[in-house]
Coordinates of C-alpha atoms and ligand atoms in Angstrom, one line a residue:
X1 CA 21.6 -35.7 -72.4
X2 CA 21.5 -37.0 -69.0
X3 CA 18.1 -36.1 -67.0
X4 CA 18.6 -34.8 -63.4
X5 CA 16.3 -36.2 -60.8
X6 CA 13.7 -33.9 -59.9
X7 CA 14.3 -34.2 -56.3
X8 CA 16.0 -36.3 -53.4
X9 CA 15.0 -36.1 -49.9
X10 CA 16.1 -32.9 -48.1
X11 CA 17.5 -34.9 -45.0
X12 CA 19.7 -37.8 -44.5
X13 CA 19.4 -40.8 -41.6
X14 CA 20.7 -40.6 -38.3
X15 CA 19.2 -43.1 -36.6
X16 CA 17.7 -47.1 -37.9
X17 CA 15.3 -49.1 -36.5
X18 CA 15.7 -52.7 -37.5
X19 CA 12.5 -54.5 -39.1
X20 CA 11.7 -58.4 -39.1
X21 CA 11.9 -60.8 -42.1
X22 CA 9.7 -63.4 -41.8
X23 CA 8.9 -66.4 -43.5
X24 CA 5.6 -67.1 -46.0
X25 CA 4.7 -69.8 -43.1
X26 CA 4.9 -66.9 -40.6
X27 CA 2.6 -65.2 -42.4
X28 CA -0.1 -67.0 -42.8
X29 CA -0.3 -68.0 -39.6
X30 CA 0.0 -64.4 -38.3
X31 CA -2.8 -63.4 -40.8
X32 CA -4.9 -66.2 -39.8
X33 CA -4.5 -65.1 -36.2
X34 CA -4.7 -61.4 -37.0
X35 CA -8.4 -62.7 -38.5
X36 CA -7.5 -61.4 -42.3
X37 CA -7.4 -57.9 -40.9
X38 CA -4.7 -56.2 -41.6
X39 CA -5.1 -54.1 -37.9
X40 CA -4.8 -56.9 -36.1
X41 CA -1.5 -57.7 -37.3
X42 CA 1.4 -57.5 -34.6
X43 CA 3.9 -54.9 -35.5
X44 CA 6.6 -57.4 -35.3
X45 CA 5.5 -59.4 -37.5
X46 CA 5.0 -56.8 -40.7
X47 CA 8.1 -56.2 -43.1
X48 CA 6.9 -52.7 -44.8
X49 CA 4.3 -51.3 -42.4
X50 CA 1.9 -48.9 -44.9
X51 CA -1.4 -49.4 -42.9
X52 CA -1.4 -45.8 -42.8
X53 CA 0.6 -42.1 -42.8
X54 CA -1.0 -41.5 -39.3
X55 CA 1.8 -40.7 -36.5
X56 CA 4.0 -42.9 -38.3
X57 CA 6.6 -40.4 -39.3
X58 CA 9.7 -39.7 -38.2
X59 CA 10.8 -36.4 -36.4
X60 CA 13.4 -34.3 -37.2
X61 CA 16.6 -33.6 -34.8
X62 CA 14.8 -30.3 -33.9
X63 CA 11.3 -32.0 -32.8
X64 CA 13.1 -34.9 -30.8
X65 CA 15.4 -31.6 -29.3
X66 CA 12.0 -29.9 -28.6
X67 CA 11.0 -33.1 -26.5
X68 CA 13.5 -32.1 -23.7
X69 CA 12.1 -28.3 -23.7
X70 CA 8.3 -29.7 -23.5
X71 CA 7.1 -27.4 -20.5
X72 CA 4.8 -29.8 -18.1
X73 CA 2.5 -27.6 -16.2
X74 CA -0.4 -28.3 -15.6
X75 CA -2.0 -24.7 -16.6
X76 CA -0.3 -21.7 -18.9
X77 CA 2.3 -24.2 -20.4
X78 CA 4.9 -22.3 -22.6
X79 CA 5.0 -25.4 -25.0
X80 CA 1.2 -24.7 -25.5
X81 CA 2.3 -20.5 -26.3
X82 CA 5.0 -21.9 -28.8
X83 CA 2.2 -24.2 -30.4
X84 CA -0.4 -21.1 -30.6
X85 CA 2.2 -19.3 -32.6
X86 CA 3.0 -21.9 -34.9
X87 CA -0.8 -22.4 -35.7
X88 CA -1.5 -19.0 -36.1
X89 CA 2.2 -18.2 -38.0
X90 CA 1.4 -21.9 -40.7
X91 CA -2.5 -21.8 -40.9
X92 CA -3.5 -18.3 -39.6
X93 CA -5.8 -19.7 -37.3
X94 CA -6.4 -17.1 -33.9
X95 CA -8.0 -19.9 -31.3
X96 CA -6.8 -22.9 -30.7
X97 CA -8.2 -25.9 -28.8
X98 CA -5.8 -28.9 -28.7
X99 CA -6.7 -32.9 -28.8
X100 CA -5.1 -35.7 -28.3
X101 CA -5.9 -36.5 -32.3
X102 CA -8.1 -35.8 -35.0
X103 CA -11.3 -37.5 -33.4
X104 CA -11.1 -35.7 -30.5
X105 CA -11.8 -32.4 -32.2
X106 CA -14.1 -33.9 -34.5
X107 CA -16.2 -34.4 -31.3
X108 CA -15.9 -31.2 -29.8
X109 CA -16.7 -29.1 -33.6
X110 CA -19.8 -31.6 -34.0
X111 CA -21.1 -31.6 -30.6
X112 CA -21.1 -27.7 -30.7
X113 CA -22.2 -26.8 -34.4
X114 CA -24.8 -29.5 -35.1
X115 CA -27.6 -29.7 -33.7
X116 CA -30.1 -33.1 -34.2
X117 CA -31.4 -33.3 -37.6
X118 CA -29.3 -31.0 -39.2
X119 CA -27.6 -31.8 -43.0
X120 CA -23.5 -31.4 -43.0
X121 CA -22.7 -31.2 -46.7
X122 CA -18.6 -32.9 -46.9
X123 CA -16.4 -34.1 -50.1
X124 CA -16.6 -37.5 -49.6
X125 CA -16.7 -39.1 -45.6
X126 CA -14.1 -39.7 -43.3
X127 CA -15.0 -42.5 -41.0
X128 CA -14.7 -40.7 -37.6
X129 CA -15.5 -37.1 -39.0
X130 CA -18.6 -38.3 -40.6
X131 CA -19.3 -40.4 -37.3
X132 CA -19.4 -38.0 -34.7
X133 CA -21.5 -35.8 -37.3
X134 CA -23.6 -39.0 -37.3
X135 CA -23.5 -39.1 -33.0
X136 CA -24.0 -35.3 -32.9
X137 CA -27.6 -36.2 -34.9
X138 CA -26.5 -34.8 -38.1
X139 CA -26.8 -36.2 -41.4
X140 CA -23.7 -36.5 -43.3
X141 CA -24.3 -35.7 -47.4
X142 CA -21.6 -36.5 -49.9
X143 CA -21.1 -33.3 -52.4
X144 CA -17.8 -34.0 -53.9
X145 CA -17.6 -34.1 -57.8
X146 CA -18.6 -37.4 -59.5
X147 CA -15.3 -37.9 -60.9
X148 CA -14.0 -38.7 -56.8
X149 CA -15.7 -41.8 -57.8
X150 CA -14.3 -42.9 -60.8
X151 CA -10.2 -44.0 -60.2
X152 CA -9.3 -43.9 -63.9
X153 CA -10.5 -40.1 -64.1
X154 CA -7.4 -37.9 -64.4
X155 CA -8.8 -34.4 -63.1
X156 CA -6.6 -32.5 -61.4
X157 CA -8.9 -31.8 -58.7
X158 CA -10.6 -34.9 -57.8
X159 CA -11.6 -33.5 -54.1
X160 CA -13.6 -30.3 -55.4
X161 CA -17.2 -29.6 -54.1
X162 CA -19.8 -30.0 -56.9
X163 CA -21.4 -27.0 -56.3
X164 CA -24.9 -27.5 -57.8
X165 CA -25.1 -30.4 -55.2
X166 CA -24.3 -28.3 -52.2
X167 CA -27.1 -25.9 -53.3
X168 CA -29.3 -28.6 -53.0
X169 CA -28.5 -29.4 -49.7
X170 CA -29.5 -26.1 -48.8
X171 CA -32.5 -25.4 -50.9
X172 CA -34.3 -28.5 -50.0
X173 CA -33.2 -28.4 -46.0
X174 CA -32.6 -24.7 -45.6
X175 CA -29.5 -22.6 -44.8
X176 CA -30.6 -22.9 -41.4
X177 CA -30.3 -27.1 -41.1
X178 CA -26.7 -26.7 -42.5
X179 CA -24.8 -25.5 -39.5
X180 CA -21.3 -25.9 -41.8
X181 CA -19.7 -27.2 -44.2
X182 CA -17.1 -30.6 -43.7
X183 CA -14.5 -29.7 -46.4
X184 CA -11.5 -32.1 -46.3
X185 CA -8.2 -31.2 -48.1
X186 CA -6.7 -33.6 -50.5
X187 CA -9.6 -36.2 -49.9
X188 CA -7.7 -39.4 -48.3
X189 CA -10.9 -41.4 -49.1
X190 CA -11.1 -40.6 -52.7
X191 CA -7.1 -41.2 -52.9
X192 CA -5.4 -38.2 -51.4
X193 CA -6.9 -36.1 -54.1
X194 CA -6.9 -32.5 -53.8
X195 CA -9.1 -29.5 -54.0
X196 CA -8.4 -26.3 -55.6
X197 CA -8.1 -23.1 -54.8
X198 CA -10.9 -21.7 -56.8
X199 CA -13.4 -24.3 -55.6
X200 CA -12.3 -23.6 -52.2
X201 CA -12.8 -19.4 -52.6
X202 CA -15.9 -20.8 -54.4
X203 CA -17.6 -22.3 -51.6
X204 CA -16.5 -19.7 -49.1
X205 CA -18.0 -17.4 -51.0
X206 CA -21.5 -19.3 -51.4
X207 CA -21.2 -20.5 -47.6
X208 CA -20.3 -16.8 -46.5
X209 CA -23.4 -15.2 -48.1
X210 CA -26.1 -17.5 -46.6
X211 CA -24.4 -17.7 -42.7
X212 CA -23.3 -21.3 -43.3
X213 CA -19.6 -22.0 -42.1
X214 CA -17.0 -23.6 -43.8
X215 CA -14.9 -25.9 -41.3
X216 CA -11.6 -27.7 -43.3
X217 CA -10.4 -31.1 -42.4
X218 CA -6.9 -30.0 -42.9
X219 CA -5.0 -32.8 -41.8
X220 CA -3.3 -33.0 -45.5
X221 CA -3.9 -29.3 -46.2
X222 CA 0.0 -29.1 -47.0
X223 CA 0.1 -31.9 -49.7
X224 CA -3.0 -30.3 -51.1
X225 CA -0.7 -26.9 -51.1
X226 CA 2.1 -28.8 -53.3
X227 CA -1.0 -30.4 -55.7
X228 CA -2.3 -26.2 -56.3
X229 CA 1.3 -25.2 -56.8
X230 CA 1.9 -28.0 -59.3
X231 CA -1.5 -28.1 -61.2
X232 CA -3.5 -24.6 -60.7
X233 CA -2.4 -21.7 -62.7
X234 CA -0.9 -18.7 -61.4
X235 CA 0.9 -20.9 -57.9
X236 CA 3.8 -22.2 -59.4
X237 CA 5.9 -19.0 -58.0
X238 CA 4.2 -18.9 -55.0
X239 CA 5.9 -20.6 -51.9
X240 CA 3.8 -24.1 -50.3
X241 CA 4.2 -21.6 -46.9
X242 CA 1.8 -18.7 -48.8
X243 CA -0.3 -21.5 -50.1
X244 CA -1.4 -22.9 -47.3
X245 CA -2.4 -19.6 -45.7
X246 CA -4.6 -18.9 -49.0
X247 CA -6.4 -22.3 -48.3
X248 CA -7.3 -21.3 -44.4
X249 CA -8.1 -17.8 -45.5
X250 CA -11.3 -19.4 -47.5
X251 CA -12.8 -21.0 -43.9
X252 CA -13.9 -20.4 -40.6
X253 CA -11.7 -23.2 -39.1
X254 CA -10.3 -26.4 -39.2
X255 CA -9.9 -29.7 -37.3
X256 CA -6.2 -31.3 -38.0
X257 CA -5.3 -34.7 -37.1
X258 CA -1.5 -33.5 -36.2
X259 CA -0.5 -37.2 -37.0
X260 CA 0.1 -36.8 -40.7
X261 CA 1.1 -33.0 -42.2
X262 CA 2.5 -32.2 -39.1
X263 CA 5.2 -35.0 -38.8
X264 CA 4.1 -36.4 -35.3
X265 CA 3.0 -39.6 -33.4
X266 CA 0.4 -38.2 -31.5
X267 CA -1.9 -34.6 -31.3
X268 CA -4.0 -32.8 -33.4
X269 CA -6.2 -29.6 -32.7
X270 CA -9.8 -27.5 -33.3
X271 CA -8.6 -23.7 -34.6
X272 CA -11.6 -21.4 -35.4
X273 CA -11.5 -17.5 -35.8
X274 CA -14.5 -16.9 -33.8
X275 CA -14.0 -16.6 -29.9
X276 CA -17.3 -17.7 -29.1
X277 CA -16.8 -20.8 -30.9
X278 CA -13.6 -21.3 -29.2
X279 CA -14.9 -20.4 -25.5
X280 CA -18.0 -23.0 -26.4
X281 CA -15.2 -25.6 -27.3
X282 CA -13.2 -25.1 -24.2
X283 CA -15.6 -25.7 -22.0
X284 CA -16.0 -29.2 -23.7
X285 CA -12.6 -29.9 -23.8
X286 CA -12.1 -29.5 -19.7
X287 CA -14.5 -32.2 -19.9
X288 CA -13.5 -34.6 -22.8
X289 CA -9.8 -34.2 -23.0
X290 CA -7.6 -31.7 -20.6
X291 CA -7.5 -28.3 -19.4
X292 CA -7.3 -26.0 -22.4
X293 CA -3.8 -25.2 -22.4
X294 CA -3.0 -29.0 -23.1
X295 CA -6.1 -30.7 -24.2
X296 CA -4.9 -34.3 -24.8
X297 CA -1.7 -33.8 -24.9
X298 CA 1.5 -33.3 -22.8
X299 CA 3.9 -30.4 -23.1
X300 CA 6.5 -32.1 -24.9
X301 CA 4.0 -33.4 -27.4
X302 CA 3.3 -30.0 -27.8
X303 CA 6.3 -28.7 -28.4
X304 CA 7.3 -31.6 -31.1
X305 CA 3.8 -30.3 -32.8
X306 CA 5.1 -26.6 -32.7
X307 CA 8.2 -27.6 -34.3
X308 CA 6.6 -30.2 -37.0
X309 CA 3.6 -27.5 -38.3
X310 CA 7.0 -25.0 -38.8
X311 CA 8.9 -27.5 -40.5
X312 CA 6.8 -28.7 -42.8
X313 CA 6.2 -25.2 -44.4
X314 CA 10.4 -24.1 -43.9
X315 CA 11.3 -25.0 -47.6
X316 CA 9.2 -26.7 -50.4
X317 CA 11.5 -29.6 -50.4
X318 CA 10.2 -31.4 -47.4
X319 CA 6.6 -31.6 -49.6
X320 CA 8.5 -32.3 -53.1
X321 CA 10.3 -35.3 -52.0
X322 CA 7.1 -36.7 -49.5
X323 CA 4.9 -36.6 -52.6
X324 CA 7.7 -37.5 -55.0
X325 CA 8.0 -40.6 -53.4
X326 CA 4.4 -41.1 -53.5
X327 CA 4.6 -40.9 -57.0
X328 CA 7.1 -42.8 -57.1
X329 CA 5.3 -46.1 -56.0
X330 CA 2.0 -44.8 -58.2
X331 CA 4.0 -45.1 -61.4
X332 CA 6.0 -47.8 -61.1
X333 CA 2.3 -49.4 -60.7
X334 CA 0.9 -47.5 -63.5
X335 CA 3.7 -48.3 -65.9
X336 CA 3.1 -52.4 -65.3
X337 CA -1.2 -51.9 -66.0
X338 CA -1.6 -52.0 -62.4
X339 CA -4.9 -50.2 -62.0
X340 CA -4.8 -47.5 -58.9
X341 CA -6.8 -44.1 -58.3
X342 CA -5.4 -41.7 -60.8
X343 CA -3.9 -39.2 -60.5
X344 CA -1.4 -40.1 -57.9
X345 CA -2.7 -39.0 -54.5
X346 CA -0.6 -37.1 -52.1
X347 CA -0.6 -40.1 -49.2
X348 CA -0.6 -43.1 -51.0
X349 CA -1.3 -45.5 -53.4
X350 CA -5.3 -47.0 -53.9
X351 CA -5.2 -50.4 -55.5
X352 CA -8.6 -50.6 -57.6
X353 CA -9.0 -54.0 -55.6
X354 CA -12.6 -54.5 -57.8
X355 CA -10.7 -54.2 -60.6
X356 CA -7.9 -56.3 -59.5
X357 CA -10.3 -59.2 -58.0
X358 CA -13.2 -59.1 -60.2
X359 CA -14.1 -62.0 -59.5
X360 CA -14.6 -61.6 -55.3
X361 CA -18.4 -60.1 -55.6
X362 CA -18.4 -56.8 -53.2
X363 CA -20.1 -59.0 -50.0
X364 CA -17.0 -60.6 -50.0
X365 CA -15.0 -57.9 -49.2
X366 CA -12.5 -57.8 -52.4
X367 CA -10.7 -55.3 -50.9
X368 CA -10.2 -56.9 -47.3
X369 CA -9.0 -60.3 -49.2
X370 CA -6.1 -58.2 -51.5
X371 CA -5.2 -56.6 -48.4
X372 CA -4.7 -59.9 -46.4
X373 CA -2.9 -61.4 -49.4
X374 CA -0.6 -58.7 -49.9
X375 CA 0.7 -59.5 -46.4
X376 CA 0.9 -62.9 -46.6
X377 CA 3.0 -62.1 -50.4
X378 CA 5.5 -59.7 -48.8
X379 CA 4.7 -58.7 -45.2
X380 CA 3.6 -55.3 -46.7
X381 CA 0.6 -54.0 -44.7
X382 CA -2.0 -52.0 -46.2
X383 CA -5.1 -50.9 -45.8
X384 CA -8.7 -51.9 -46.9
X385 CA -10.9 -48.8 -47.8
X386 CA -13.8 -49.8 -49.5
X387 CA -17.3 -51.4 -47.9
X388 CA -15.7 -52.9 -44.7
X389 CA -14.7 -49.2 -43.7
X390 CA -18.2 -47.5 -45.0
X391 CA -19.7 -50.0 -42.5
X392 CA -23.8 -50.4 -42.2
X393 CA -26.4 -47.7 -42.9
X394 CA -27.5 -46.6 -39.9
X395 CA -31.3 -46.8 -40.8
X396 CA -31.4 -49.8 -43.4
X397 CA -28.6 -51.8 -41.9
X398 CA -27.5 -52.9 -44.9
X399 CA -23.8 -52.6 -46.3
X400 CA -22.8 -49.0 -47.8
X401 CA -21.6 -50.1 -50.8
X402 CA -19.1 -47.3 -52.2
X403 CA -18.2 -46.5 -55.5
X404 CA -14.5 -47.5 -54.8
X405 CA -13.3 -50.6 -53.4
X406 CA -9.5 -49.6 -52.4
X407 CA -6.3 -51.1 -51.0
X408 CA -4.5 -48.4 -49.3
X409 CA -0.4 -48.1 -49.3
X410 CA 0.0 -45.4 -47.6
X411 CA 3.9 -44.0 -47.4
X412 CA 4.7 -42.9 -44.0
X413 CA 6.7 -39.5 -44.1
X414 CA 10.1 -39.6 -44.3
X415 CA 10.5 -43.7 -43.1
X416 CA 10.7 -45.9 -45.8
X417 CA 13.4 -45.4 -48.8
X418 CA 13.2 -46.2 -52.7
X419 CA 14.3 -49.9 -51.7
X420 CA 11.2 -50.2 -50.0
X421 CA 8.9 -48.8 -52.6
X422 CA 10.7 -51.0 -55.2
X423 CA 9.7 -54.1 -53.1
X424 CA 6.2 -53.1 -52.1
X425 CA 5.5 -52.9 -56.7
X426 CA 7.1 -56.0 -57.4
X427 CA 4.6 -57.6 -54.7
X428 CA 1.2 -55.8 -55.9
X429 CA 2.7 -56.9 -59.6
X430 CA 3.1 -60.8 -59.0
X431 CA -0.6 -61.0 -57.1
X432 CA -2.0 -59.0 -60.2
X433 CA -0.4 -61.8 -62.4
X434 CA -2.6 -64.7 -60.0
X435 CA -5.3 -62.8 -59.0
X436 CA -7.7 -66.3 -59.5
X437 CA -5.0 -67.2 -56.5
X438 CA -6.6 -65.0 -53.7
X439 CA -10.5 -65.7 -52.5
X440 CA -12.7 -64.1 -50.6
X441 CA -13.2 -63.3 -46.8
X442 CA -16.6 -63.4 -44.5
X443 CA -17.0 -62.1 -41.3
X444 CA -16.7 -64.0 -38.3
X445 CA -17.1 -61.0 -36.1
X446 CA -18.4 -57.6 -36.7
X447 CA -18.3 -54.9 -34.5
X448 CA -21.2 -52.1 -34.7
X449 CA -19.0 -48.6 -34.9
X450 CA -16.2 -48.2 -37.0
X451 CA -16.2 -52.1 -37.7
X452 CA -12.7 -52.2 -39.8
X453 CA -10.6 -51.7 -37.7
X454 CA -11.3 -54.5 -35.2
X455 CA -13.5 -56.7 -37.1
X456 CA -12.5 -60.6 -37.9
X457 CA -12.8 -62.7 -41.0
X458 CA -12.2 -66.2 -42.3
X459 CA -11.7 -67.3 -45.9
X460 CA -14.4 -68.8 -47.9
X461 CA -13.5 -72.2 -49.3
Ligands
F0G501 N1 -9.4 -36.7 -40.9 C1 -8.7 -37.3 -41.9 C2 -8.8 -36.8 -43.3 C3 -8.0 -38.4 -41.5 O1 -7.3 -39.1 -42.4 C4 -8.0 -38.9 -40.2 C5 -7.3 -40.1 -39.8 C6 -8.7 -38.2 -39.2 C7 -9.4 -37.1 -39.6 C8 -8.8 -38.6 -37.8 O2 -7.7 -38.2 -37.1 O3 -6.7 -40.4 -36.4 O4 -5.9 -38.3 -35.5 O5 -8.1 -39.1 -34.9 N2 -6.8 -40.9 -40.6 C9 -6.0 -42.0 -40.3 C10 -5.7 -42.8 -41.5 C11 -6.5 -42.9 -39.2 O6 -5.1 -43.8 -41.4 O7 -6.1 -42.3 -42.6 P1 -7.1 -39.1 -35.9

């Protein structure tokens, strides 16, 4: 009998934007002068660009429409009404205070709820969310379940909060030291791994009782919708739309970097139920970003936003084929012994680069070398996530060494087709079959904050 595929993207191409071939010469030099980091790569010169999912999707023929109706003005913009709506209509949030990305309303939440020498309890860190907890004088503490840390663990819910550790976050600092709780949706560091619903209502319920808030980083609350509907019992029947209002209901607020879920190139935005919180974080957004009816953003970005957040929720077959494709990728690696972060995530694909390379010790950045040879391979771009990106300890200034040393693919929405995926497995494949063929990497500059993504490196001979 033949087997129907499970899904095919709900949309077909209008428009194409040629990319460059270049040669294996080309690429080594460019890598050499991009100082083996993969951020400091020229656009022009990369084949298959999966540095990241962040404001690299493509819009729909309704959002690029919706440019053209952006409504300029200065104050009372109707592009920033239509954007309320669709916030409050998607993720039942009342207040909202837009940014001109994800970091800007990780500012503005930290610098209002934290106050120095508090303890924010998160599932796993973010680099900028944990850093302006860090710059607000908090202390960031990792509570997520040990099996985040182990990639060849196939729970379902590899983002939960281990609750015994949050409780002793609070008894040993007191509920009063925790202003909230940093609760990311389908965990990009641990792999695009997902929460569930129970843990969520779980923590709410613990948080709620002892005055502790619980604020979501829901930039990928939507793939973590279509990972409950799939996995949880009791969601298959329910629509990713009802989901996703189920996951808000269980927090105070949220921070959303409006590059990824919400299929566009720039935006994101603070929403909280509580209108002192909101008037607090208006008065630092006059100051940081824009007047409060555009924050950092102009009207037609708004207004592509509006139409994104709506989109993404109008049928469950945007999310089906955005993750399908995801898995896609993952098991074509899985079924040649390439070893990745299990299950599939919802973003992309995490090479185990320790695994891969075990023979790059970890102060040679194993992950920043696979990552610079995958280039030079195939002009695929990816990622490192692993100890360049946890950067130094603030106190010891030593290396954070994490538990996973990752290559990130990570599958821009609704960009790249099967073709692409196809040649992006056969490249990982052939540098799995030479890994004694790639070496490691020191630093030849290191910057202090948020070092990966400008830092340089030169091979060790
Ligand atoms: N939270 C999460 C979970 C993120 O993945 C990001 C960005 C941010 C917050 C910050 O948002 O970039 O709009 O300021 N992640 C990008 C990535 C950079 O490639 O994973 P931003």
């Amino acid at each position: 009998m033949v087997e129907k595929r499970s899904w095919a993207e709900p949309w077909k191409i209008k428009m194409v934007e040629p990319i460059k071939m270049t040669s294996r010469e080309e690429r080594e030099r460019a890598i050499r002068e991009a100082g083996y980091n993969t951020f400091l790569l020229q656009s022009e010169d990369v084949y298959i660009d999966l540095l990241t999912d962040s404001g690299t999707s493509a819009m729909s023929e309704n959002q690029w429409a919706g440019l053209m109706y952006g409504d300029e003005a200065y104050a009372g913009s109707r592009s920033f009404k239509n954007l309320v709506s669709a916030v409050h209509d998607v993720y039942g949030y009342e207040e909202l205070i837009p940014t001109h990305q994800g970091r800007g309303a990780e500012h503005i939440l930290s610098q209002i709820l934290i106050s120095p020498g508090d303890y924010v309890p998160g599932n796993m860190y973010f680099t900028t969310t944990r850093y302006h907890q860090e710059f607000a004088g908090g202390t960031f503490v990792d509570v997520i379940v040990d099996e985040a840390h182990r990639p060849d663990s196939i729970e379902p819910f590899k983002g939960n909060i281990d609750l015994d550790k949050l409780a002793a976050v609070v008894d040993t600092h007191g509920a009063d030291k925790v202003p909230y709780v940093s609760f990311e949706t389908n965990v990009n560091m641990a792999g695009g791994q997902p929460v569930s619903m129970a843990n969520l209502r779980e923590v709410y319920e613990y948080c709620s009782a002892r005055g502790i808030l619980v604020m979501l980083d829901a930039t990928r609350a939507l793939e973590n919708a279509y990972f409950i509907q799939q996995r949880e019992g009791g969601y298959l029947d329910k629509s990713i739309a009802e989901i996703l209002r189920e996951i808000t209901s269980y927090s105070d607020g949220a921070t959303v970097s409006s590059k990824k879920d919400n299929l566009v190139n720039i935006g994101g935005f603070l929403a909280v139920r509580d209108p002192e919180i909101a008037r607090k974080a208006r008065a630092m957004l006059v100051v940081f970003e824009g007047l409060h009816t555009y924050g950092g953003m102009s009207g037609r970005d708004m207004e592509a936003l509006a139409r994104g957040i709506r989109e993404m929720v109008a049928s469950d077959d945007h999310v089906r084929a955005r993750v399908g494709q995801v898995e896609y990728l993952g098991n074509a690696l899985i079924k040649a012994g390439v070893p990745i972060v299990k299950p599939v995530g919802g973003h992309g694909i995490f090479l185990d680069a320790a695994s891969i390379l075990p023979h790059i010790p970890m102060e040679h950045f194993p992950a920043q070398s696979l990552a610079a040879a995958l280039y030079v391979d195939s002009g695929v771009r990816a990622m490192e996530r692993g100890i360049v990106s946890a950067g130094r300890d603030p106190e010891t200034g030593e290396h954070r060494v994490p538990k996973l040393e990752l290559v990130r693919l990570t599958i821009p929405r609704r960009v790249y087709t099967q073709a692409h995926m196809d040649v992006t497995a056969e490249s990982v494949m052939s540098l799995c079959e030479r890994p004694e063929q790639v070496g490691g990497l020191r630093f030849t500059y290191e910057p202090e904050v948020l070092r990966f993504f400008q830092a340089t490196f030169e091979p060790i001979v």
